[in-house]
Amino acid sequence: MPTGILEQRQANPVIPDPATPRHGFSFYRNSSFLGLLILYAAYYLCRQNLGIAYLPMKTALGLSPMAFGTIASLGTLVYALGKFATGPLADARGGRFVLFLGLAGSVVASLIFSLGSGVAFFAIFWAVNRLFQSMGWGGVVSIVSRWFNTRSHGTAMGAISISYQFGAVLAALLVGLLLSWGLGWRSLFVVPALVLAAIGMATHWMIWNSPGDAGHRAPWDNHSANANNAEALAEPQTAYLARFKILLSNRLFVLMCLLSFILTLLRECFNLWMPAYFFEMGATAATAAFKSAVFPVLGCAGTLFAGWFSDRYLKGRRTPIMGALLCGLALSLLALSHLKTIVERLAQAGFALDQGAAAVILVGLAGFFLLGPYSLVGGGVVALDFGGRQRASTAAGLLDGVGYLGAILAGLGLAKILTVFGWSMAFGLMAALTFAGLGLCAALWRSGPTRQN
């Protein structure tokens, strides 16, 4: 991780505290940031595995696409509802408490899932797993909001957001490796759960909930009218329901929630179904898992680029870069929907390209163009822009909760489309959703950070 992201001493002066802590402010911030980066990436080991596990579960248990879609959609619904509750819980109880509670519950639920059989059993315990998983990101956003000032939110959240892109890559590689060793589908839930538990124990002592817990004061915001405003630094708690009312009274925030609905739906379509897509193109289950990793790999680059560019050149305005990247996504999806025709035309022009290789390239480009905007809306920086330190997790919970209500359609909805119409129609409809997202970007064009504590 570049030092410049975390060592912004001139931009983030710290108010001296009369009690002398054991280490300096930068030590605790860097330790917390690195711990969050590692820990939330590990969360995905018990989340990204389901999409890849579908193929061996289909072979071993005869699991149909509709049954798999039911399991995935119920889990997504519970995850979305959990976001509405766990975001405010992180604001009230602290991000660290919620983060490790979610980890423990996810580990237990994943181990139980591996012991079962039957669609009902899988649906129930996958939903329990997703409920605990919903606690993770709100905890991360709550902690980051207390260690960084407003001017660096885009860069900080862009950097921390690679945790879930990188976590998706690690999950795909780990599960693909287990499949290549000939292990059964149950191992795809047992091994990731044990790895997550080990990483949780290793990072438990790295993460500090806030500068105050480490004996420091919160970083100043350069826009603050009075740096000695003790009332602002104290960050008084807002009533539970009042947090929702304040955020939902903001028209621009509501539009951001609608944009989150679209972007999260598109992201989950890729996360759930890309292994099956590459499998149907002739790849083995293990190879399909490895190929699907191209989506989050290039998504890491898009995530870092979107956060850095909006801070560096747009003064915290997020919508212009989101709109530009969504244009690229629309073109990528249209190309995927006409993949066979495009490959044939390229061959006629003298550019021979295997259809499978072309699909990998386009899926990777879709990851770059989609996960950049998604990281801004669902990744936390917009939540920090609108919620400030007092309501950051509540804002993240609302944005993610609405987003994952849309993602429910990625399970049963896309399963139905694939069964009746196939992949070409599925990618075409995803392109249409992207154009709807561009319309929301136009309505949000001049929006920017609220610059509130």
CSV table of C-alpha atoms in Angstrom, one decimal:
chain,number,residue,atom,x,y,z
A,1,MET,CA,0.0,0.0,0.0
A,2,PRO,CA,1.5,3.4,-1.0
A,3,THR,CA,2.7,5.4,2.0
A,4,GLY,CA,1.0,8.5,0.6
A,5,ILE,CA,-2.4,7.1,1.1
A,6,LEU,CA,-1.9,6.7,4.8
A,7,GLU,CA,0.7,9.3,5.7
A,8,GLN,CA,-1.2,12.6,5.0
A,9,ARG,CA,0.2,14.4,8.0
A,10,GLN,CA,0.0,17.9,6.6
A,11,ALA,CA,-3.5,17.3,5.3
A,12,ASN,CA,-4.5,15.5,8.5
A,13,PRO,CA,-3.0,17.4,11.5
A,14,VAL,CA,-3.9,15.7,14.8
A,15,ILE,CA,-5.0,17.6,17.9
A,16,PRO,CA,-2.6,16.8,20.7
A,17,ASP,CA,-3.9,14.7,23.5
A,18,PRO,CA,-2.8,15.3,27.1
A,19,ALA,CA,-2.4,11.5,27.6
A,20,THR,CA,0.6,10.1,25.8
A,21,PRO,CA,-0.2,7.0,23.8
A,22,ARG,CA,2.3,4.2,23.3
A,23,HIS,CA,2.6,4.9,19.5
A,24,GLY,CA,2.0,7.8,17.2
A,25,PHE,CA,-1.2,8.5,15.3
A,26,SER,CA,0.2,7.2,12.0
A,27,PHE,CA,1.1,3.8,13.6
A,28,TYR,CA,-2.5,3.1,14.8
A,29,ARG,CA,-4.1,4.4,11.6
A,30,ASN,CA,-1.8,2.3,9.4
A,31,SER,CA,-2.3,-0.8,11.6
A,32,SER,CA,-6.1,-0.3,11.5
A,33,PHE,CA,-6.1,0.3,7.8
A,34,LEU,CA,-4.0,-2.8,7.0
A,35,GLY,CA,-6.1,-4.9,9.4
A,36,LEU,CA,-9.3,-3.8,7.7
A,37,LEU,CA,-7.9,-4.4,4.3
A,38,ILE,CA,-6.9,-8.0,5.1
A,39,LEU,CA,-9.9,-8.9,7.2
A,40,TYR,CA,-12.6,-7.7,4.9
A,41,ALA,CA,-10.9,-9.4,2.0
A,42,ALA,CA,-11.1,-12.6,4.0
A,43,TYR,CA,-14.8,-12.1,4.5
A,44,TYR,CA,-15.3,-12.9,0.9
A,45,LEU,CA,-13.9,-16.4,1.4
A,46,CYS,CA,-17.2,-17.3,3.0
A,47,ARG,CA,-19.3,-15.4,0.4
A,48,GLN,CA,-17.8,-15.7,-3.1
A,49,ASN,CA,-17.5,-19.4,-2.8
A,50,LEU,CA,-21.2,-20.1,-3.5
A,51,GLY,CA,-21.2,-19.1,-7.1
A,52,ILE,CA,-18.2,-21.4,-7.8
A,53,ALA,CA,-19.6,-24.2,-5.7
A,54,TYR,CA,-22.7,-24.4,-7.8
A,55,LEU,CA,-21.1,-26.5,-10.5
A,56,PRO,CA,-19.8,-29.3,-8.2
A,57,MET,CA,-23.1,-29.1,-6.2
A,58,LYS,CA,-25.0,-29.5,-9.4
A,59,THR,CA,-23.0,-32.6,-10.3
A,60,ALA,CA,-23.2,-34.2,-6.8
A,61,LEU,CA,-26.7,-33.2,-5.8
A,62,GLY,CA,-28.5,-32.4,-9.0
A,63,LEU,CA,-29.0,-28.8,-8.0
A,64,SER,CA,-30.9,-27.0,-10.7
A,65,PRO,CA,-30.3,-23.4,-11.8
A,66,MET,CA,-33.7,-22.4,-10.3
A,67,ALA,CA,-32.8,-24.1,-7.0
A,68,PHE,CA,-29.5,-22.4,-6.9
A,69,GLY,CA,-31.1,-19.1,-7.8
A,70,THR,CA,-33.5,-19.5,-4.9
A,71,ILE,CA,-30.7,-20.1,-2.4
A,72,ALA,CA,-28.7,-17.1,-3.7
A,73,SER,CA,-31.7,-14.8,-3.8
A,74,LEU,CA,-32.9,-15.6,-0.3
A,75,GLY,CA,-29.4,-15.0,1.0
A,76,THR,CA,-29.3,-11.7,-0.8
A,77,LEU,CA,-32.6,-10.6,0.6
A,78,VAL,CA,-31.5,-11.3,4.2
A,79,TYR,CA,-28.2,-9.6,3.5
A,80,ALA,CA,-30.0,-6.5,2.3
A,81,LEU,CA,-32.3,-6.4,5.3
A,82,GLY,CA,-29.4,-6.9,7.6
A,83,LYS,CA,-27.7,-3.9,6.1
A,84,PHE,CA,-30.5,-1.6,7.3
A,85,ALA,CA,-30.0,-2.8,10.9
A,86,THR,CA,-26.2,-3.4,11.1
A,87,GLY,CA,-25.2,0.0,9.7
A,88,PRO,CA,-26.8,2.0,12.6
A,89,LEU,CA,-25.5,-0.7,15.0
A,90,ALA,CA,-22.0,0.0,13.9
A,91,ASP,CA,-22.6,3.8,14.5
A,92,ALA,CA,-23.9,3.1,18.0
A,93,ARG,CA,-21.7,0.2,19.2
A,94,GLY,CA,-18.6,0.8,17.2
A,95,GLY,CA,-17.4,-0.7,13.9
A,96,ARG,CA,-14.9,-3.1,15.5
A,97,PHE,CA,-17.5,-4.9,17.6
A,98,VAL,CA,-19.9,-5.4,14.6
A,99,LEU,CA,-17.0,-6.4,12.3
A,100,PHE,CA,-15.8,-9.3,14.5
A,101,LEU,CA,-19.3,-10.4,15.5
A,102,GLY,CA,-20.2,-10.8,11.8
A,103,LEU,CA,-17.0,-12.8,11.2
A,104,ALA,CA,-17.7,-15.2,14.0
A,105,GLY,CA,-21.3,-15.8,12.9
A,106,SER,CA,-20.3,-16.3,9.2
A,107,VAL,CA,-17.7,-18.9,10.1
A,108,VAL,CA,-20.2,-20.9,12.2
A,109,ALA,CA,-22.9,-20.7,9.6
A,110,SER,CA,-20.6,-21.7,6.7
A,111,LEU,CA,-19.4,-24.8,8.7
A,112,ILE,CA,-23.1,-25.8,9.3
A,113,PHE,CA,-23.9,-25.2,5.6
A,114,SER,CA,-21.2,-27.7,4.6
A,115,LEU,CA,-22.9,-30.5,6.7
A,116,GLY,CA,-26.3,-30.3,5.1
A,117,SER,CA,-28.3,-31.4,2.1
A,118,GLY,CA,-31.5,-30.2,0.5
A,119,VAL,CA,-32.5,-26.8,-0.9
A,120,ALA,CA,-34.4,-25.7,2.2
A,121,PHE,CA,-31.4,-26.5,4.5
A,122,PHE,CA,-29.0,-24.7,2.2
A,123,ALA,CA,-31.3,-21.7,1.8
A,124,ILE,CA,-31.7,-21.2,5.5
A,125,PHE,CA,-28.1,-21.5,6.5
A,126,TRP,CA,-26.8,-19.5,3.5
A,127,ALA,CA,-29.3,-16.8,4.7
A,128,VAL,CA,-27.9,-16.9,8.2
A,129,ASN,CA,-24.4,-16.6,6.8
A,130,ARG,CA,-25.3,-13.6,4.7
A,131,LEU,CA,-27.0,-12.0,7.8
A,132,PHE,CA,-23.7,-12.1,9.6
A,133,GLN,CA,-21.8,-11.1,6.5
A,134,SER,CA,-24.0,-7.9,6.3
A,135,MET,CA,-22.2,-6.6,9.4
A,136,GLY,CA,-18.8,-6.4,7.8
A,137,TRP,CA,-18.8,-3.4,5.5
A,138,GLY,CA,-20.7,-1.1,7.9
A,139,GLY,CA,-18.0,-1.8,10.5
A,140,VAL,CA,-15.3,-1.0,8.0
A,141,VAL,CA,-16.9,2.3,7.0
A,142,SER,CA,-17.4,3.3,10.6
A,143,ILE,CA,-13.8,2.8,11.4
A,144,VAL,CA,-12.4,4.4,8.3
A,145,SER,CA,-14.6,7.5,8.8
A,146,ARG,CA,-12.9,8.1,12.2
A,147,TRP,CA,-9.3,7.7,11.0
A,148,PHE,CA,-9.4,9.9,7.8
A,149,ASN,CA,-10.6,13.4,7.1
A,150,THR,CA,-13.1,14.4,4.5
A,151,ARG,CA,-10.6,15.5,1.9
A,152,SER,CA,-9.1,12.0,1.8
A,153,HIS,CA,-12.3,10.0,1.9
A,154,GLY,CA,-12.2,9.1,-1.8
A,155,THR,CA,-8.6,8.0,-1.8
A,156,ALA,CA,-9.0,6.1,1.6
A,157,MET,CA,-12.2,4.3,0.6
A,158,GLY,CA,-10.9,3.6,-2.9
A,159,ALA,CA,-7.9,1.9,-1.3
A,160,ILE,CA,-9.9,0.0,1.3
A,161,SER,CA,-12.4,-1.0,-1.3
A,162,ILE,CA,-9.9,-3.2,-3.1
A,163,SER,CA,-10.3,-5.5,-0.1
A,164,TYR,CA,-13.6,-6.9,-1.5
A,165,GLN,CA,-12.2,-7.0,-5.0
A,166,PHE,CA,-9.1,-8.7,-3.9
A,167,GLY,CA,-11.1,-10.9,-1.6
A,168,ALA,CA,-13.2,-12.1,-4.5
A,169,VAL,CA,-10.0,-12.9,-6.4
A,170,LEU,CA,-8.6,-14.9,-3.4
A,171,ALA,CA,-11.9,-16.8,-3.0
A,172,ALA,CA,-12.0,-17.8,-6.6
A,173,LEU,CA,-8.4,-18.9,-6.6
A,174,LEU,CA,-8.8,-20.8,-3.3
A,175,VAL,CA,-11.9,-22.6,-4.4
A,176,GLY,CA,-10.5,-23.3,-7.8
A,177,LEU,CA,-7.4,-24.8,-6.2
A,178,LEU,CA,-9.6,-27.0,-4.0
A,179,LEU,CA,-11.5,-28.2,-7.1
A,180,SER,CA,-8.2,-28.9,-9.0
A,181,TRP,CA,-7.2,-31.2,-6.1
A,182,GLY,CA,-10.4,-33.2,-6.6
A,183,LEU,CA,-12.0,-32.2,-3.3
A,184,GLY,CA,-15.8,-32.3,-3.0
A,185,TRP,CA,-18.1,-29.4,-2.7
A,186,ARG,CA,-18.3,-29.5,1.1
A,187,SER,CA,-14.6,-28.5,1.3
A,188,LEU,CA,-15.4,-25.3,-0.5
A,189,PHE,CA,-17.3,-24.1,2.6
A,190,VAL,CA,-15.2,-25.8,5.3
A,191,VAL,CA,-11.7,-24.6,4.2
A,192,PRO,CA,-12.7,-20.9,3.6
A,193,ALA,CA,-14.4,-20.8,7.0
A,194,LEU,CA,-11.3,-22.1,8.8
A,195,VAL,CA,-9.1,-19.6,6.9
A,196,LEU,CA,-11.4,-16.7,7.8
A,197,ALA,CA,-11.3,-17.7,11.4
A,198,ALA,CA,-7.5,-17.8,11.4
A,199,ILE,CA,-7.3,-14.4,9.7
A,200,GLY,CA,-9.8,-13.0,12.2
A,201,MET,CA,-7.6,-14.0,15.1
A,202,ALA,CA,-4.5,-12.6,13.4
A,203,THR,CA,-6.0,-9.2,12.7
A,204,HIS,CA,-8.0,-8.8,16.0
A,205,TRP,CA,-5.1,-6.9,17.6
A,206,MET,CA,-4.4,-4.7,14.6
A,207,ILE,CA,-7.7,-2.8,14.4
A,208,TRP,CA,-8.6,0.1,16.6
A,209,ASN,CA,-12.2,1.4,16.5
A,210,SER,CA,-11.2,5.1,16.6
A,211,PRO,CA,-8.2,7.4,17.4
A,212,GLY,CA,-9.8,7.9,20.8
A,213,ASP,CA,-9.4,4.2,21.7
A,214,ALA,CA,-5.7,4.5,20.9
A,215,GLY,CA,-5.2,7.7,23.0
A,216,HIS,CA,-5.4,10.2,20.0
A,217,ARG,CA,-7.9,12.7,18.8
A,218,ALA,CA,-9.8,12.5,15.5
A,219,PRO,CA,-8.1,14.1,12.4
A,220,TRP,CA,-9.1,17.7,11.6
A,221,ASP,CA,-11.1,18.4,8.5
A,222,ASN,CA,-9.6,21.3,6.7
A,223,HIS,CA,-13.0,22.8,6.0
A,224,SER,CA,-13.8,23.0,9.7
A,225,ALA,CA,-14.6,26.5,10.7
A,226,ASN,CA,-13.2,26.1,14.2
A,227,ALA,CA,-10.6,23.4,14.9
A,228,ASN,CA,-11.1,23.8,18.6
A,229,ASN,CA,-14.8,23.1,18.4
A,230,ALA,CA,-15.0,20.4,21.1
A,231,GLU,CA,-18.7,19.7,20.4
A,232,ALA,CA,-17.9,18.7,16.8
A,233,LEU,CA,-14.9,16.6,17.9
A,234,ALA,CA,-17.1,14.8,20.5
A,235,GLU,CA,-19.4,13.6,17.6
A,236,PRO,CA,-22.6,13.3,19.7
A,237,GLN,CA,-24.8,10.4,18.9
A,238,THR,CA,-27.9,10.9,16.8
A,239,ALA,CA,-31.1,8.9,17.7
A,240,TYR,CA,-31.4,5.7,15.7
A,241,LEU,CA,-34.5,6.6,13.5
A,242,ALA,CA,-33.3,10.2,13.2
A,243,ARG,CA,-30.2,9.0,11.2
A,244,PHE,CA,-32.5,7.5,8.6
A,245,LYS,CA,-34.7,10.6,8.5
A,246,ILE,CA,-31.8,13.0,8.0
A,247,LEU,CA,-30.3,10.9,5.1
A,248,LEU,CA,-33.6,10.1,3.3
A,249,SER,CA,-34.6,13.7,3.4
A,250,ASN,CA,-31.8,14.4,1.0
A,251,ARG,CA,-33.0,13.9,-2.6
A,252,LEU,CA,-29.5,13.3,-4.0
A,253,PHE,CA,-28.9,10.6,-1.4
A,254,VAL,CA,-32.1,8.9,-2.5
A,255,LEU,CA,-30.9,9.0,-6.1
A,256,MET,CA,-27.6,7.5,-5.0
A,257,CYS,CA,-29.6,4.6,-3.4
A,258,LEU,CA,-31.3,4.0,-6.8
A,259,LEU,CA,-28.0,4.0,-8.5
A,260,SER,CA,-26.7,1.5,-5.9
A,261,PHE,CA,-29.7,-0.7,-6.7
A,262,ILE,CA,-28.6,-1.0,-10.4
A,263,LEU,CA,-24.9,-1.3,-9.8
A,264,THR,CA,-25.2,-3.9,-7.1
A,265,LEU,CA,-27.6,-6.0,-9.3
A,266,LEU,CA,-25.1,-5.9,-12.1
A,267,ARG,CA,-22.1,-6.8,-9.9
A,268,GLU,CA,-23.9,-9.8,-8.3
A,269,CYS,CA,-24.9,-11.0,-11.8
A,270,PHE,CA,-21.2,-11.3,-12.6
A,271,ASN,CA,-20.2,-12.7,-9.1
A,272,LEU,CA,-22.8,-15.4,-9.2
A,273,TRP,CA,-22.9,-16.5,-12.8
A,274,MET,CA,-19.5,-16.0,-14.4
A,275,PRO,CA,-18.2,-19.5,-13.4
A,276,ALA,CA,-21.3,-21.1,-15.0
A,277,TYR,CA,-20.8,-18.8,-18.1
A,278,PHE,CA,-17.2,-20.0,-18.7
A,279,PHE,CA,-18.2,-23.6,-17.8
A,280,GLU,CA,-20.9,-23.5,-20.6
A,281,MET,CA,-18.2,-22.2,-23.0
A,282,GLY,CA,-16.2,-25.4,-22.4
A,283,ALA,CA,-14.0,-24.7,-19.4
A,284,THR,CA,-13.7,-27.2,-16.6
A,285,ALA,CA,-15.1,-26.3,-13.2
A,286,ALA,CA,-11.6,-25.4,-11.8
A,287,THR,CA,-10.7,-23.4,-15.0
A,288,ALA,CA,-14.0,-21.6,-14.9
A,289,ALA,CA,-13.3,-20.5,-11.3
A,290,PHE,CA,-9.9,-19.2,-12.3
A,291,LYS,CA,-11.3,-17.4,-15.4
A,292,SER,CA,-14.0,-15.7,-13.3
A,293,ALA,CA,-11.3,-14.1,-11.2
A,294,VAL,CA,-10.5,-11.7,-14.1
A,295,PHE,CA,-13.6,-9.7,-13.1
A,296,PRO,CA,-12.5,-8.7,-9.6
A,297,VAL,CA,-8.8,-8.5,-10.7
A,298,LEU,CA,-9.4,-5.6,-13.1
A,299,GLY,CA,-12.1,-4.4,-10.7
A,300,CYS,CA,-9.3,-3.6,-8.3
A,301,ALA,CA,-7.7,-1.2,-10.8
A,302,GLY,CA,-11.1,0.4,-11.6
A,303,THR,CA,-11.7,0.9,-7.9
A,304,LEU,CA,-8.4,2.6,-7.2
A,305,PHE,CA,-8.7,4.7,-10.3
A,306,ALA,CA,-12.2,6.0,-9.6
A,307,GLY,CA,-11.5,7.0,-6.0
A,308,TRP,CA,-8.2,8.7,-6.8
A,309,PHE,CA,-9.5,10.5,-9.9
A,310,SER,CA,-12.5,11.9,-8.1
A,311,ASP,CA,-10.4,13.3,-5.2
A,312,ARG,CA,-7.5,14.5,-7.4
A,313,TYR,CA,-9.3,16.1,-10.3
A,314,LEU,CA,-13.0,16.5,-9.4
A,315,LYS,CA,-12.7,17.9,-5.9
A,316,GLY,CA,-14.8,15.1,-4.4
A,317,ARG,CA,-17.4,15.0,-7.2
A,318,ARG,CA,-18.0,11.3,-7.9
A,319,THR,CA,-20.7,11.3,-10.7
A,320,PRO,CA,-18.6,12.4,-13.7
A,321,ILE,CA,-16.1,9.6,-13.4
A,322,MET,CA,-19.0,7.1,-12.6
A,323,GLY,CA,-20.7,8.2,-15.8
A,324,ALA,CA,-17.6,7.9,-17.9
A,325,LEU,CA,-16.9,4.4,-16.6
A,326,LEU,CA,-20.5,3.3,-17.1
A,327,CYS,CA,-20.3,4.2,-20.8
A,328,GLY,CA,-17.4,1.7,-21.0
A,329,LEU,CA,-19.5,-0.9,-19.2
A,330,ALA,CA,-22.4,-0.5,-21.6
A,331,LEU,CA,-20.1,-1.1,-24.6
A,332,SER,CA,-18.5,-4.1,-22.9
A,333,LEU,CA,-21.9,-5.7,-22.1
A,334,LEU,CA,-23.2,-5.0,-25.7
A,335,ALA,CA,-20.1,-6.7,-27.0
A,336,LEU,CA,-20.7,-9.7,-24.8
A,337,SER,CA,-24.3,-9.9,-26.0
A,338,HIS,CA,-23.0,-10.2,-29.6
A,339,LEU,CA,-19.8,-12.1,-28.9
A,340,LYS,CA,-20.1,-14.7,-31.6
A,341,THR,CA,-20.8,-12.1,-34.3
A,342,ILE,CA,-17.9,-9.8,-33.1
A,343,VAL,CA,-15.4,-12.7,-33.1
A,344,GLU,CA,-16.5,-13.7,-36.6
A,345,ARG,CA,-16.2,-10.2,-37.9
A,346,LEU,CA,-12.7,-9.9,-36.4
A,347,ALA,CA,-11.7,-13.2,-38.1
A,348,GLN,CA,-12.9,-11.8,-41.4
A,349,ALA,CA,-10.8,-8.7,-40.8
A,350,GLY,CA,-7.7,-10.9,-40.2
A,351,PHE,CA,-7.8,-10.7,-36.4
A,352,ALA,CA,-8.2,-14.3,-35.2
A,353,LEU,CA,-9.4,-14.4,-31.6
A,354,ASP,CA,-10.8,-17.4,-29.7
A,355,GLN,CA,-14.3,-16.8,-28.4
A,356,GLY,CA,-13.4,-18.0,-24.9
A,357,ALA,CA,-10.4,-15.5,-24.9
A,358,ALA,CA,-12.6,-12.7,-26.1
A,359,ALA,CA,-15.1,-13.4,-23.3
A,360,VAL,CA,-12.3,-13.3,-20.7
A,361,ILE,CA,-11.1,-9.9,-22.0
A,362,LEU,CA,-14.6,-8.4,-22.1
A,363,VAL,CA,-15.5,-9.7,-18.6
A,364,GLY,CA,-12.3,-8.2,-17.3
A,365,LEU,CA,-13.1,-4.9,-18.9
A,366,ALA,CA,-16.6,-5.1,-17.4
A,367,GLY,CA,-15.0,-5.5,-14.0
A,368,PHE,CA,-12.9,-2.4,-14.5
A,369,PHE,CA,-15.8,-0.3,-15.7
A,370,LEU,CA,-18.4,-1.6,-13.2
A,371,LEU,CA,-16.5,-2.0,-10.0
A,372,GLY,CA,-15.0,1.6,-10.2
A,373,PRO,CA,-18.5,3.2,-9.9
A,374,TYR,CA,-19.7,0.5,-7.6
A,375,SER,CA,-16.8,1.1,-5.2
A,376,LEU,CA,-17.8,4.8,-4.9
A,377,VAL,CA,-21.5,4.1,-4.3
A,378,GLY,CA,-21.5,0.8,-2.5
A,379,GLY,CA,-17.9,0.9,-1.4
A,380,GLY,CA,-18.3,3.6,1.2
A,381,VAL,CA,-17.0,7.0,-0.1
A,382,VAL,CA,-20.5,8.2,-1.0
A,383,ALA,CA,-21.7,7.1,2.5
A,384,LEU,CA,-18.9,9.2,4.0
A,385,ASP,CA,-19.8,12.1,1.7
A,386,PHE,CA,-23.5,12.1,2.8
A,387,GLY,CA,-23.3,10.7,6.3
A,388,GLY,CA,-20.2,12.2,7.8
A,389,ARG,CA,-18.6,10.5,10.9
A,390,GLN,CA,-21.9,10.4,12.9
A,391,ARG,CA,-23.9,8.6,10.2
A,392,ALA,CA,-21.3,7.0,8.0
A,393,SER,CA,-22.4,3.4,8.7
A,394,THR,CA,-26.1,4.2,8.6
A,395,ALA,CA,-25.6,5.8,5.1
A,396,ALA,CA,-23.5,2.7,4.0
A,397,GLY,CA,-26.3,0.4,5.3
A,398,LEU,CA,-29.0,2.2,3.4
A,399,LEU,CA,-26.9,2.4,0.2
A,400,ASP,CA,-25.9,-1.3,0.4
A,401,GLY,CA,-29.3,-2.4,1.7
A,402,VAL,CA,-31.2,-0.9,-1.3
A,403,GLY,CA,-28.4,-2.1,-3.6
A,404,TYR,CA,-28.8,-5.7,-2.4
A,405,LEU,CA,-32.6,-5.6,-2.7
A,406,GLY,CA,-31.8,-5.1,-6.4
A,407,ALA,CA,-29.2,-7.9,-6.3
A,408,ILE,CA,-32.0,-10.4,-5.3
A,409,LEU,CA,-32.8,-10.4,-9.1
A,410,ALA,CA,-29.3,-11.7,-9.8
A,411,GLY,CA,-30.3,-15.1,-8.4
A,412,LEU,CA,-33.8,-16.1,-9.5
A,413,GLY,CA,-34.2,-13.3,-12.0
A,414,LEU,CA,-31.1,-14.1,-14.1
A,415,ALA,CA,-31.7,-17.8,-13.7
A,416,LYS,CA,-35.1,-17.4,-15.4
A,417,ILE,CA,-33.6,-15.3,-18.2
A,418,LEU,CA,-30.8,-17.8,-18.8
A,419,THR,CA,-33.2,-20.7,-18.8
A,420,VAL,CA,-35.6,-19.1,-21.3
A,421,PHE,CA,-33.5,-16.7,-23.5
A,422,GLY,CA,-29.8,-17.5,-22.9
A,423,TRP,CA,-26.6,-15.4,-22.3
A,424,SER,CA,-27.0,-13.0,-25.2
A,425,MET,CA,-30.3,-11.7,-23.9
A,426,ALA,CA,-28.9,-11.6,-20.3
A,427,PHE,CA,-26.0,-9.4,-21.3
A,428,GLY,CA,-28.3,-7.2,-23.4
A,429,LEU,CA,-30.6,-6.6,-20.4
A,430,MET,CA,-27.6,-5.8,-18.2
A,431,ALA,CA,-26.6,-3.2,-20.8
A,432,ALA,CA,-30.1,-1.7,-20.6
A,433,LEU,CA,-29.7,-1.4,-16.9
A,434,THR,CA,-26.4,0.3,-17.4
A,435,PHE,CA,-28.1,3.0,-19.5
A,436,ALA,CA,-30.6,3.5,-16.7
A,437,GLY,CA,-27.6,4.1,-14.4
A,438,LEU,CA,-26.3,6.7,-16.8
A,439,GLY,CA,-29.6,8.5,-16.5
A,440,LEU,CA,-29.2,8.7,-12.8
A,441,CYS,CA,-25.7,9.9,-13.1
A,442,ALA,CA,-27.0,12.8,-15.3
A,443,ALA,CA,-29.4,13.7,-12.5
A,444,LEU,CA,-26.6,13.6,-9.9
A,445,TRP,CA,-24.0,15.3,-12.1
A,446,ARG,CA,-23.3,18.3,-9.8
A,447,SER,CA,-23.5,16.5,-6.5
A,448,GLY,CA,-20.5,16.4,-4.2
A,449,PRO,CA,-19.4,15.9,-0.6
A,450,THR,CA,-21.6,17.5,2.0
A,451,ARG,CA,-18.5,18.3,4.1
A,452,GLN,CA,-20.1,17.5,7.3
A,453,ASN,CA,-18.7,15.9,10.4
